[in-house]
Structure formats: C-alpha cells, structure tokens
CSV table of C-alpha atoms and ligand atoms in Angstrom, one decimal:
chain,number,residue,atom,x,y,z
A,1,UNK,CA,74.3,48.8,68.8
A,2,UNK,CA,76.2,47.5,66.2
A,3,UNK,CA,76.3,44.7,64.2
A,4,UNK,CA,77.5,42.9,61.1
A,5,UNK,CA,74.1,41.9,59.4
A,6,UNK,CA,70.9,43.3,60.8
A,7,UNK,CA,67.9,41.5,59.9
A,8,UNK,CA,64.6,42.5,59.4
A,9,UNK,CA,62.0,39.8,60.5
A,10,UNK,CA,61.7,36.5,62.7
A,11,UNK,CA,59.5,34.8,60.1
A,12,UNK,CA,61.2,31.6,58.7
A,13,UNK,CA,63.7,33.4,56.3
A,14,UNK,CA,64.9,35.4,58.9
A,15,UNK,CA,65.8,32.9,61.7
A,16,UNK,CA,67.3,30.7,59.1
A,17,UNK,CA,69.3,33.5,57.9
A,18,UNK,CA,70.2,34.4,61.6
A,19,UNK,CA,71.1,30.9,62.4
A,20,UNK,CA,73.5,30.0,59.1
A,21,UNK,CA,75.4,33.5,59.8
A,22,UNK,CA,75.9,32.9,63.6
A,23,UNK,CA,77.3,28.9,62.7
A,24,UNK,CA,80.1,31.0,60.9
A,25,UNK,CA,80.8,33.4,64.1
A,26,UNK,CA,79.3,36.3,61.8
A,27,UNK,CA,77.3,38.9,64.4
A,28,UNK,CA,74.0,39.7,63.4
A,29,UNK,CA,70.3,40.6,65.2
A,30,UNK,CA,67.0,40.3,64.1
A,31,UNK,CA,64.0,43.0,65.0
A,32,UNK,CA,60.8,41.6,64.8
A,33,UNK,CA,57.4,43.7,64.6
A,34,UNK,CA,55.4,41.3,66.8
A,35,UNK,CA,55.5,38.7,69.9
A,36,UNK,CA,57.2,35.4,69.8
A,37,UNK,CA,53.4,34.1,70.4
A,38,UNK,CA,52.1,35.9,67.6
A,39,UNK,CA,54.6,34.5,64.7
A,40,UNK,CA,54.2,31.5,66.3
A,41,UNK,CA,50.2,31.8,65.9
A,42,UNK,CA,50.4,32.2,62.2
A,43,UNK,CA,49.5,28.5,60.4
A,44,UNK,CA,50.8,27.8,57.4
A,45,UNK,CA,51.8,25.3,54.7
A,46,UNK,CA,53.6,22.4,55.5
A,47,UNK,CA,55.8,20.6,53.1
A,48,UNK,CA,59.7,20.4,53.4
A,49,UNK,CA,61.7,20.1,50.2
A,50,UNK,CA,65.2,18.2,50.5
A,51,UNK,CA,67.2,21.3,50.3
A,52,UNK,CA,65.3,22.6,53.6
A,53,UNK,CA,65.5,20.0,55.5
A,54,UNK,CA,69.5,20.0,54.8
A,55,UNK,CA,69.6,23.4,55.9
A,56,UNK,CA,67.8,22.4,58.8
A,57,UNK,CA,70.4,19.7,59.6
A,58,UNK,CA,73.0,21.7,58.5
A,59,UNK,CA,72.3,23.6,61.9
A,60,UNK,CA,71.5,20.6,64.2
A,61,UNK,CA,67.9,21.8,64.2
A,62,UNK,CA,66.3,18.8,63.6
A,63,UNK,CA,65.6,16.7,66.5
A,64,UNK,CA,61.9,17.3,66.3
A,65,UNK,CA,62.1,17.9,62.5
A,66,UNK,CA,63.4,14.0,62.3
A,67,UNK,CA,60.6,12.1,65.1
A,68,UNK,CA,57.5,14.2,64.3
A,69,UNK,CA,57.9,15.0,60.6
A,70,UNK,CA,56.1,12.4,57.8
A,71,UNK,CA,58.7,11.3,55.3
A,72,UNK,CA,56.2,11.3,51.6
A,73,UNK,CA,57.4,9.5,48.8
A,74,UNK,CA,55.1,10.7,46.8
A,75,UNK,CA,51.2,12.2,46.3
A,76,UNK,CA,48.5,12.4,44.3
A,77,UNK,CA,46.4,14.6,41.8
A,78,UNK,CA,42.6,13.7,41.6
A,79,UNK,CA,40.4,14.9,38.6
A,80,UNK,CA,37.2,14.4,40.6
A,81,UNK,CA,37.1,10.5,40.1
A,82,UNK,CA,40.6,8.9,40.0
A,83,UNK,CA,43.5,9.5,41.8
A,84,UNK,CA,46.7,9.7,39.7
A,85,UNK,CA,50.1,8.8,42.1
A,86,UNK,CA,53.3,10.9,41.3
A,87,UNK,CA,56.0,8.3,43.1
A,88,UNK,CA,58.1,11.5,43.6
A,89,UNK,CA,60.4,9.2,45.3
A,90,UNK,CA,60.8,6.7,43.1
A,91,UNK,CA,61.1,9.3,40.0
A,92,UNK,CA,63.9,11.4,41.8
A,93,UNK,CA,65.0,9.2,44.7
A,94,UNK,CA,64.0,12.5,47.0
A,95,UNK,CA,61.3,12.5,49.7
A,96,UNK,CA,59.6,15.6,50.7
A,97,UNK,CA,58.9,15.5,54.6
A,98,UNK,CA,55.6,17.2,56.1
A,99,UNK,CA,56.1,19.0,59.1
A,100,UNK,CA,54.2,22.7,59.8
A,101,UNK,CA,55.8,25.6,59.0
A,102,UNK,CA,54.7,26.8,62.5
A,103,UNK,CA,57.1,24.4,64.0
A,104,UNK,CA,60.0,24.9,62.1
A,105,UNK,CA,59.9,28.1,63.3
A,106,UNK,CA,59.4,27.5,67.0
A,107,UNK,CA,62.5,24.9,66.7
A,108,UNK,CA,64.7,28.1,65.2
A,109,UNK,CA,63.2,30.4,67.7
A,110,UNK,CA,64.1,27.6,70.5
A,111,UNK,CA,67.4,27.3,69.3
A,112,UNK,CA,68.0,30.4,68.8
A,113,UNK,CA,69.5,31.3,72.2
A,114,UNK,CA,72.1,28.5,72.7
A,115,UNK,CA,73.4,29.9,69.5
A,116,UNK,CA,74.1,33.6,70.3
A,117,UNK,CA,71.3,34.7,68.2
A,118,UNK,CA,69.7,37.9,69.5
A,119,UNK,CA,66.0,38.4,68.0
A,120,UNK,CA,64.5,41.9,69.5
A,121,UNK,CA,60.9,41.1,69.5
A,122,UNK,CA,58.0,44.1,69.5
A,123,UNK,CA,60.3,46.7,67.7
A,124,UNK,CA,58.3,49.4,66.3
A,125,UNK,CA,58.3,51.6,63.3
A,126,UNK,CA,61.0,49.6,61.9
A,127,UNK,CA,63.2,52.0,59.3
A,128,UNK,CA,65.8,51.3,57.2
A,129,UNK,CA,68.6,54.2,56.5
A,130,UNK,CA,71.5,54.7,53.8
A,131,UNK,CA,70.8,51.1,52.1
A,132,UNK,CA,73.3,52.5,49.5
A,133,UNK,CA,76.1,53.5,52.0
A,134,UNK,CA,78.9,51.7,53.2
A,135,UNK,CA,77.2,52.0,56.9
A,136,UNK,CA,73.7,51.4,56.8
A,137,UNK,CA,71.6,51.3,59.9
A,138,UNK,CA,68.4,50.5,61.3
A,139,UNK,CA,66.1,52.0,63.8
A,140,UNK,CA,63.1,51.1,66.1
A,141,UNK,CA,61.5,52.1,68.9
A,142,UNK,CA,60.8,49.8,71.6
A,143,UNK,CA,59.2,50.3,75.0
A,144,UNK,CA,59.1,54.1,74.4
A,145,UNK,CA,62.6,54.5,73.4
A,146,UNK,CA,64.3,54.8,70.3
A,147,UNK,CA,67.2,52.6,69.1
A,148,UNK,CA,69.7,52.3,66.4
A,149,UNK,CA,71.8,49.3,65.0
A,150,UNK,CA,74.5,50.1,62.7
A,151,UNK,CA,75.2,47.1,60.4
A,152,UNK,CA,77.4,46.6,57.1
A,153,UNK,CA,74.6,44.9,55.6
A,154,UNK,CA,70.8,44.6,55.8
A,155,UNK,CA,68.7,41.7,55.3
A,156,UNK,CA,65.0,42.1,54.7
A,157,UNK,CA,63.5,39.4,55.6
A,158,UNK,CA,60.2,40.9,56.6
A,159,UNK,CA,57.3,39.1,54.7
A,160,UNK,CA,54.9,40.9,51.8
A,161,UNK,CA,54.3,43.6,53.7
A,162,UNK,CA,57.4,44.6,55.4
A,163,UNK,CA,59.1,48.3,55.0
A,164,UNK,CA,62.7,46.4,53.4
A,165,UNK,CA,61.5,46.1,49.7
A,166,UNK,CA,60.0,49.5,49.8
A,167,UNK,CA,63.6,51.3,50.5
A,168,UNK,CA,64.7,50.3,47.2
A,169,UNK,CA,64.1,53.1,44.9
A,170,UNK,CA,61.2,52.3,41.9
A,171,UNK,CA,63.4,53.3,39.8
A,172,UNK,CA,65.5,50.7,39.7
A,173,UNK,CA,63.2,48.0,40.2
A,174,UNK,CA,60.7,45.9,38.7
A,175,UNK,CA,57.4,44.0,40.3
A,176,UNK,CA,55.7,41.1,38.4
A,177,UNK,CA,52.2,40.5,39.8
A,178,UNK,CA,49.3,37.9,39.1
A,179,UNK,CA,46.1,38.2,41.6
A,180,UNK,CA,43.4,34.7,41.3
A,181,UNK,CA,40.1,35.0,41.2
A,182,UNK,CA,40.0,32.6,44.5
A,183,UNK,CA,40.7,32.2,48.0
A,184,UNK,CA,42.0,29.1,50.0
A,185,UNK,CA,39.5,28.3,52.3
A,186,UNK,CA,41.2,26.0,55.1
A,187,UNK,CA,40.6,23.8,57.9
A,188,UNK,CA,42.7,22.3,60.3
A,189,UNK,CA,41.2,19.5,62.6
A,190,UNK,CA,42.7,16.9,65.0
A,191,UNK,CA,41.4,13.8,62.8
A,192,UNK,CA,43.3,11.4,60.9
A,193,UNK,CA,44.2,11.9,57.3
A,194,UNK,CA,41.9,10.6,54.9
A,195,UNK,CA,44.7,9.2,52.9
A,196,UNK,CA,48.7,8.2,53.3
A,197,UNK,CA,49.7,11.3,50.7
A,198,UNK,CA,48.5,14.6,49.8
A,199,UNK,CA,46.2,14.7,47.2
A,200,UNK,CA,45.1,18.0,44.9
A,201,UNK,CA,42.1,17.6,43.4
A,202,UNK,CA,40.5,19.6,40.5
A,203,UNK,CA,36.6,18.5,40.3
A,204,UNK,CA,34.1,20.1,38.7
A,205,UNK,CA,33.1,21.7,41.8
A,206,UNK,CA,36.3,23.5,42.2
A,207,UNK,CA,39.8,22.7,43.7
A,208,UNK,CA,40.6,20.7,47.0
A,209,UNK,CA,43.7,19.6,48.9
A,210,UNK,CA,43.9,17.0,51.7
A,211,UNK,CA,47.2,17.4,54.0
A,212,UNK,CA,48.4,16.9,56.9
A,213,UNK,CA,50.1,17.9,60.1
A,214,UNK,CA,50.4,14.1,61.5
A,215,UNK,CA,48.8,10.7,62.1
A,216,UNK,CA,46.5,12.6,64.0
A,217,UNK,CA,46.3,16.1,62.3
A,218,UNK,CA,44.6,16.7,58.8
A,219,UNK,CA,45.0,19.8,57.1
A,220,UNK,CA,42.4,20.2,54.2
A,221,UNK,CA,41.8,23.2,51.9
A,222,UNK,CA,38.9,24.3,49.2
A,223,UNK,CA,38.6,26.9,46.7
A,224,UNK,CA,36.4,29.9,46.9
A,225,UNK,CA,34.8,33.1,45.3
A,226,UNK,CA,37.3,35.8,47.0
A,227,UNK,CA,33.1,37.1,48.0
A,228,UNK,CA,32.6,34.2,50.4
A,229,UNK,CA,33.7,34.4,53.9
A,230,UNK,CA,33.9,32.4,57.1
A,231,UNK,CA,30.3,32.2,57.8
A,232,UNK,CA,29.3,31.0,54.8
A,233,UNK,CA,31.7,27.6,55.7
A,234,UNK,CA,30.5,26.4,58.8
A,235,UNK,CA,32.2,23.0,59.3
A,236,UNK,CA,29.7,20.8,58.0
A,237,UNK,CA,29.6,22.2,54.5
A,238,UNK,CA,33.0,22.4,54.2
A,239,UNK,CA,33.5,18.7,55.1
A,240,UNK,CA,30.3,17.5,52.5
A,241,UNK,CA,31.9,20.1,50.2
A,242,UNK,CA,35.5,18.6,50.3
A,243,UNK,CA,34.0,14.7,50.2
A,244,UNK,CA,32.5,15.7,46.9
A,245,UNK,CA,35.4,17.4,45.5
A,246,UNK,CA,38.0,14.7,46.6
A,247,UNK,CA,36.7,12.3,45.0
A,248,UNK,CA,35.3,8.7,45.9
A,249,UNK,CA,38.5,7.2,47.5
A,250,UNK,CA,39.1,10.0,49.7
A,251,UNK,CA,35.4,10.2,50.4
A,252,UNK,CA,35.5,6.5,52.1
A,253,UNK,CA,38.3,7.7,54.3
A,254,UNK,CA,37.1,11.6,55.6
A,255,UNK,CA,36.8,11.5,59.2
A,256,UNK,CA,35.1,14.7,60.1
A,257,UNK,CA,35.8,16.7,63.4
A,258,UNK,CA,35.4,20.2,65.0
A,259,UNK,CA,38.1,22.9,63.0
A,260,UNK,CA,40.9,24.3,65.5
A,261,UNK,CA,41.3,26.6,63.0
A,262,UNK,CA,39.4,28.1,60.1
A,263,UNK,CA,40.4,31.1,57.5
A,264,UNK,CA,40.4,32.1,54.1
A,265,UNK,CA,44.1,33.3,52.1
A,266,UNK,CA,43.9,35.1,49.1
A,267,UNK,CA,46.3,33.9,46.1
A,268,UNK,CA,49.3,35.5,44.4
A,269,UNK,CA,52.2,35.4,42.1
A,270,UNK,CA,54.7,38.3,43.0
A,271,UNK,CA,58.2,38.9,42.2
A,272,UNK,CA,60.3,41.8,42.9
A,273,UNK,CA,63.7,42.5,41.1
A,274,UNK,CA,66.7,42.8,41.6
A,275,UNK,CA,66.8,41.1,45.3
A,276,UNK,CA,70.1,43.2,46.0
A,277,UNK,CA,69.9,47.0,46.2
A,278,UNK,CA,73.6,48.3,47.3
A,279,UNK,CA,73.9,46.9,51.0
A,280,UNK,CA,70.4,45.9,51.0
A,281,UNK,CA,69.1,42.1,50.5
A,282,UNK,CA,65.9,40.7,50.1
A,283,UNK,CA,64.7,37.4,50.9
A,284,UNK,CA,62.0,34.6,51.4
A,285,UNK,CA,58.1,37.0,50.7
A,286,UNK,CA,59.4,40.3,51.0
A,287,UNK,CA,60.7,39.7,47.5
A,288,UNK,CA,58.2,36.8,46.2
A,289,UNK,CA,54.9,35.3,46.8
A,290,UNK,CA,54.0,32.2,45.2
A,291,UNK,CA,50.3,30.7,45.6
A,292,UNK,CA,50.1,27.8,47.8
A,293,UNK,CA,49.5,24.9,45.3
A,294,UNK,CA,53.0,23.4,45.4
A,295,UNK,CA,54.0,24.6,48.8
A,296,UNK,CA,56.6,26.3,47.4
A,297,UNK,CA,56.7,29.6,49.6
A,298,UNK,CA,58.3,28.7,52.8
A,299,UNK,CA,60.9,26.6,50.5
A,300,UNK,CA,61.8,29.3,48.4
A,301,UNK,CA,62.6,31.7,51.3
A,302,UNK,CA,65.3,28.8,52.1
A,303,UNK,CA,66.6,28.0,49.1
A,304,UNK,CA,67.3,32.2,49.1
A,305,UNK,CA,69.0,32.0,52.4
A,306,UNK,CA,71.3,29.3,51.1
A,307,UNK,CA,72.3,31.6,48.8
A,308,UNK,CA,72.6,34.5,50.9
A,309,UNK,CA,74.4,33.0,53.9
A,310,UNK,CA,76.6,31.8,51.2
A,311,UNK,CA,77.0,35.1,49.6
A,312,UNK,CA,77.6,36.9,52.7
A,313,UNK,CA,79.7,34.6,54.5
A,314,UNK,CA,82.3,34.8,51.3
A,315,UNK,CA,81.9,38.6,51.8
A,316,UNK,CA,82.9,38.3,55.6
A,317,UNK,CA,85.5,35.5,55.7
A,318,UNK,CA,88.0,36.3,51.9
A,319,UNK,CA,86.6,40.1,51.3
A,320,UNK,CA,84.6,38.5,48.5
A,321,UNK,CA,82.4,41.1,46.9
A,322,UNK,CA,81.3,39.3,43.6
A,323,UNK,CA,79.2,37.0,45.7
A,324,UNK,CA,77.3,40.1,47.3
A,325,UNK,CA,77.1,41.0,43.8
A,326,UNK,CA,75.5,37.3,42.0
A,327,UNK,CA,72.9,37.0,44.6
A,328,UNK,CA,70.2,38.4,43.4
A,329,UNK,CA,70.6,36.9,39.8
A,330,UNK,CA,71.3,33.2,41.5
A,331,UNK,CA,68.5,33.5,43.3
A,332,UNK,CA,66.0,34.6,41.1
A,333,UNK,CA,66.9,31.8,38.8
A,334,UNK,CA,65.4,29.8,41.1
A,335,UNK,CA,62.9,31.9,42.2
A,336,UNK,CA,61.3,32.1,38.7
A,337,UNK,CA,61.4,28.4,38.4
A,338,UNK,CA,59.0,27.8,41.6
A,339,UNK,CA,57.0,30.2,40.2
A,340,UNK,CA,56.9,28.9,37.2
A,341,UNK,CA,55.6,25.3,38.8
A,342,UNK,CA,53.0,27.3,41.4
A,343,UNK,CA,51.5,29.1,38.7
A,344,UNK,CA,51.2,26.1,36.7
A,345,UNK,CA,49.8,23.7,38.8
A,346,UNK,CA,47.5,26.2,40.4
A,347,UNK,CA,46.1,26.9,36.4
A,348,UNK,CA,46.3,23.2,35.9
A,349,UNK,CA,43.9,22.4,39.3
A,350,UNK,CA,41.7,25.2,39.3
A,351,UNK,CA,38.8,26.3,37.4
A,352,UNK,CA,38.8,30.1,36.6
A,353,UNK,CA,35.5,32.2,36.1
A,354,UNK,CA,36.9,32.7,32.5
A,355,UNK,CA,36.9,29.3,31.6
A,356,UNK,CA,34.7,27.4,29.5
A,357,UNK,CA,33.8,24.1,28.5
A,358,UNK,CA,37.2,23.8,25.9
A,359,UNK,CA,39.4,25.0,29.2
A,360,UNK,CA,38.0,22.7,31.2
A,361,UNK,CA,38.7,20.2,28.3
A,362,UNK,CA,42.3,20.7,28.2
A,363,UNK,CA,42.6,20.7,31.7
A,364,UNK,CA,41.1,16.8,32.2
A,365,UNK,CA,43.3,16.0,28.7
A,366,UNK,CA,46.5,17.2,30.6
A,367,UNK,CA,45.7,15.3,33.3
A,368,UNK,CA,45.2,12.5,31.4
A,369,UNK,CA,48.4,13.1,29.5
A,370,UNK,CA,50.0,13.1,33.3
A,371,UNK,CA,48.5,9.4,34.4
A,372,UNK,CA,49.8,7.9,31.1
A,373,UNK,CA,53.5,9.6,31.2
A,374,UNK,CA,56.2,8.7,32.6
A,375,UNK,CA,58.1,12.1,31.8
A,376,UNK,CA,55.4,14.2,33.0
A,377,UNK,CA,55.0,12.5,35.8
A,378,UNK,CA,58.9,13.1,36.1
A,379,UNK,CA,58.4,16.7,35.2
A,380,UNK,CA,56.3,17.5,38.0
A,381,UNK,CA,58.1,15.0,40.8
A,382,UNK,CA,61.7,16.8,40.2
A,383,UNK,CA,59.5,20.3,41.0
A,384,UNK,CA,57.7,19.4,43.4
A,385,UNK,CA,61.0,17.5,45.4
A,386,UNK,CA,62.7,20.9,44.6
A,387,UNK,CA,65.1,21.7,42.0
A,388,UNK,CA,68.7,21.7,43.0
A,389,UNK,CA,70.6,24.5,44.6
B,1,LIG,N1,59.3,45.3,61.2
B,1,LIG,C1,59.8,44.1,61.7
B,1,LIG,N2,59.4,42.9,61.3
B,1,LIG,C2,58.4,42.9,60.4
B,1,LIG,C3,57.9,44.1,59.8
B,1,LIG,C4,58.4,45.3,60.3
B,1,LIG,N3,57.9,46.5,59.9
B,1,LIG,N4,56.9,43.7,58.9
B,1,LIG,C5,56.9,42.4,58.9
B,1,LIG,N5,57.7,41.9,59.8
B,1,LIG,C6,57.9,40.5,60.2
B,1,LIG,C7,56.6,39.7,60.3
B,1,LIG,O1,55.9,40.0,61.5
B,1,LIG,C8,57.0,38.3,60.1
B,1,LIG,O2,57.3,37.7,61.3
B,1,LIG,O3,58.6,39.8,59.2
B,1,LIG,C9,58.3,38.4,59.3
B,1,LIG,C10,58.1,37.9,57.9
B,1,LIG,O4,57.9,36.5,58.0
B,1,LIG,P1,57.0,35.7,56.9
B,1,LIG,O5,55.9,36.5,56.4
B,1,LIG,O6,56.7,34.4,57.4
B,1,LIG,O7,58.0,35.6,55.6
B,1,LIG,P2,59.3,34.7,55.3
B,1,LIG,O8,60.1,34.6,56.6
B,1,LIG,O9,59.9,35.3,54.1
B,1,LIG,O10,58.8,33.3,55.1
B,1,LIG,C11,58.2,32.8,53.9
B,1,LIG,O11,56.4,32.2,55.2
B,1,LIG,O12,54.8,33.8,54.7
B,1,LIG,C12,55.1,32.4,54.6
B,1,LIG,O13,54.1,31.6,52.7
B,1,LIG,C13,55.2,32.1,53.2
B,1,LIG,O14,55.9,30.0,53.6
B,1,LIG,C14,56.4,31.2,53.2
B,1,LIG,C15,57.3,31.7,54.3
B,2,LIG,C1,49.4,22.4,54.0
B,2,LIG,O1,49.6,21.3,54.5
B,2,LIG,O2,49.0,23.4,54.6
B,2,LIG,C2,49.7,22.6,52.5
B,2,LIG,C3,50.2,21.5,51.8
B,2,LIG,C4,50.5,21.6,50.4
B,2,LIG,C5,50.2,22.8,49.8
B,2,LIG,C6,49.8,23.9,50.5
B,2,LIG,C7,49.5,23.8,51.9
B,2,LIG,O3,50.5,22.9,48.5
C-alpha cells in the first residue's frame, strides 16, 4: 500500500491527525495495535480546552460533543476547609467543556468512515523503516501476513509506549523525566456530582479531585502510596476517604454508589526532543506525558496536531518544507508550557513524603495568596482554559 502520511496509533492524536489531513484530500492510514473495543475501553480524563473543541468543530465532529458535554465556567481549589472559585470564564471569557476522553474518541472513530479515513486495527509488530529517507515505510503483520505501507511521512502517534519515539536515534535526542511518589486512585460511579465544578483539593490527608462525566456521572480521584493497590480501596473507604479530604461543602453533597470502574495511574512528567526526526513526527504521549492534575494530556496531543496538520498540509499543498522543519520547536513551546502548569499545580496540591511542616506551610500560604489575587487567580484560569495556539 501506499500512502501519503502513515500513522501510527488510533489513540486521540492519531484520529485527530487522520481526520484534519483527510479534510484537505491528503491520503493517509492509521495502524493500530489493538481492537476498536479495546481503545475504546481505556477511561481517561475528561476536560476539553477551547482550542480542542475548535478542532473538533473544525471537523463537524461535534454533534454529541455540543448536547452531552458540560460547558464549566470555572472550578475550584479546596485546602481541606474552603473552597477557593477560579471564574475561569469570567477571567478569560473561555469555558472549558467536560466530555470523556473515551467519547471523543468513539465520535472520531464513528466518523471516521464517512470521511475516507482507513484505520487498520490489530496490526502487529508494528516497525518503522528509513525514517531519514525520502521513502519511509511501515510494516505489520496482520492475520498471519505481512504488509507494508510506503508513506512520504510518518506520524507517531502511538502513546508512551509505542515503537515511533524509539526509531529516533539517542543520539540526537534528549528525554526530560520526573516520576511522583503517588498514584491516582480513581473511581467512576453513576451518581450525581457532588458539586457544579471540579474541585482539587489538597488536605492534610492527601490530594483529591471531584469530576465528572455528566448530571449523572461523577468521576472522583485520591492520592496514594505507589505500594497501595486495589484491594486496599474497597468502595467504602474510598468514598469516607474522599468526604474527608474534599472538604465540608463537598462532604454535604457526596452521593455514594457502586464504582463501574476502579484503578490506580502512576504520575509523570516526560518530554522527548526534538519531535521531528527527518520524515518522522511525533505527537500527543509518544513524545510527552504530563500528570493528570490540569488535564492537560489529551489537550496537548491536540494542540500538537494543530500544528502538525498545519505543518504538513503546507508541505503537501505549496511544497512548503520550513513548516516540516518549525514543528517540533512550535510545538514544544507549548508543550513545555503545559508542563510547566501540570507540574506546578500537581507540587502545589499534593503533599510529598519529603515534605515537612515549612512545605506544607508554603503550600496553604500560596493558596492563600490565590483566594486573595486577582492575578493569580488569572494566572492559573488562562492555563488551565489553554494558552493560545
Ligand atoms: N503499534 C500500533 N499502535 C500502537 C502501538 C504499536 N506498537 N503501540 C501503541 N499503539 C497505540 C495504542 O494502542 C493507542 O491506541 O497508539 C495509541 C496511542 O494512544 P494514546 O495512548 O491515547 O495517546 P495519544 O493519542 O497521544 O493521546 C493522548 O491520551 O494517553 C492519553 O493521557 C493521554 O489524554 C492523553 C491522550
Ligand atoms: C477526569 O475527569 O477524569 C479528570 C478531570 C480533571 C483532571 C484529571 C482528570 O485534572
């Protein structure tokens, strides 16, 4: 087969990337390791910036996206007793919209068909060959037989642990890592939310977030010792547990219920450099992981498919090479700003085995600092709505 783009990966940055390329008439195909029911078993965060939910009506896929998603105007963060409102919408005029990650990607993976865009699920051993040629190509084997697409380009788009990132050589690359000394441990259940906006709560206790998937949905998260697993969470002491931690407003509103599902994510900061090696692009977690605080991850893997399509779509349509050529910087400018606001708000709600009693200090005086200022509270809104393109 051949192809313009091949893409590795039907997670979120590759069906967006598959998607802005075929609007423009450019060919591409996506192989994906596993099932269409598998990617769409993963659960994960669920917060839309504005510049992903343009994308997404940038390709018409956004029925669903506009009757089921929760337009937020703003949220809160909770130091174990008060909650302190960022009006993220009234700061920045932008609303951030919740609507699962899960679905976003069933919608792309729906629409996919009506717009020419071929996703090869179940392709095994997945290899990429002569990145640094003009004709790079890919190969797989599926259902016993082995197959090759020739492409002039290939997008890796395959998650942390995906092959693309490892066919650019070490030498000319750079990873910058941070592992936390904690796990999320979440809960998804089919009761209301305890309250109208998210709130992330540092108590004394330990971290906790309240979300939500809908009216009807909550989403709700708790720090833990990377030791502790599943069975020491059963869901009773997880709800008593995030009560407590939540703080007494959100307390009055809990309304427990059985979990539909339960698990434990380990947190990182991860980025890889340069995004571009020769005909090889990186994008969305195969080049960067943020932790979840923010909900930044699935946000950043669009904001870098913006600049990709863009990039590559110059390169088809006017022979445009420089724009092959800036993606990696543009994008890591922004990149390095997410993580920037991740990693800070995940030091800022958190309590680390290193810290002591003056840590802990600082933390409740820059919360403070937060309810009582205007800027800050501006600081964090205009991050957390997404900084521009
Ligand atoms: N061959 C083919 N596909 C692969 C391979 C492989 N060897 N390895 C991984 N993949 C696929 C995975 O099965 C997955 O469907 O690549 C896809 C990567 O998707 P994600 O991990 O969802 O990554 P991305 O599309 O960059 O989305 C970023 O998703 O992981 C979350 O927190 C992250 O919200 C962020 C968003
Ligand atoms: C979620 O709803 O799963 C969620 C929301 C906000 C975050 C992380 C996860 O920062």
């Amino acid at each position: 087969m051949k192809t313009q783009v091949a893409i590795v990966g039907a997670g979120p940055a590759g069906l967006l990337l598959g998607h802005l390329l075929r609007l423009e008439g450019i060919e591409c195909v996506i192989v994906e390791r596993q099932s269409p029911e598998y990617v769409l078993g993963r659960i994960r965060a669920g917060v839309l910036e504005r510049t992903t939910t343009d994308l997404l009506d940038r390709l018409g896929v956004n029925e669903r996206l506009h009757a089921e998603g929760l337009q937020e105007a703003g949220f809160a963060l909770a130091d174990g007793e008060r909650l302190i409102r960022i009006d993220t919408h009234g700061l920045t005029g932008k609303y951030v919209t919740v609507y699962g990650q899960t679905e976003v990607t069933r919608d792309l993976m729906s629409a996919a068909p009506s717009r020419g865009l071929e996703i090869i699920y179940e392709a095994m051993n997945v290899g990429l060959h002569d990145v640094d040629k003009e004709a790079p190509y890919l190969t797989y084997t599926k259902d016993g037989h082995t197959h090759q697409i020739d492409a002039q380009f290939i997008a890796g788009c395959d998650g942390y642990h995906g092959p693309s990132r490892k066919a650019i050589p070490a030498t000319v690359a750079s990873e910058f890592e941070l592992e936390y000394p904690f796990g999320w441990l979440g809960i998804l259940a089919d009761v209301p939310p305890c309250h109208e906006e998210l709130i992330y709560a540092n108590h004394e206790r330990g971290f906790a977030l309240a979300s939500m998937r809908s009216k009807t949905r909550s989403r709700y998260y708790i720090d833990v010792p990377l030791t502790e697993t599943l069975e020491d969470w059963p869901d009773e002491r997880m709800w008593n547990e995030l009560a407590i931690r939540l703080g007494p407003e959100a307390a009055a509103n809990i309304t427990c219920g059985p979990a539909i599902e339960k698990s434990i994510a380990p947190l990182r900061s991860f980025v890889f450099e340069p995004m571009r090696h020769e005909r090889l692009l990186l994008a969305g977690d195969a080049a960067h992981i943020v932790p979840p605080t923010g909900a930044k991850g699935l946000n950043l893997a669009a904001s870098d498919v913006a600049y990709l399509s863009d990039a590559l779509i110059s390169y088809f349509n006017k022979n445009d090479h420089d724009a092959i050529a800036a993606y990696s910087d543009r994008a890591l400018a922004r990149v390095w700003k997410s993580e920037r606001f991740s990693w800070s708000l995940t030091k800022l709600m958190h309590r680390f085995p290193e810290d002591g009693p003056f840590e802990r200090q600082m933390q409740l005086a820059e919360l403070d600092y937060i309810a009582n200022s205007v800027s800050a509270q501006t600081s964090i809104a205009e991050n957390y709505v997404g900084l521009a393109l």
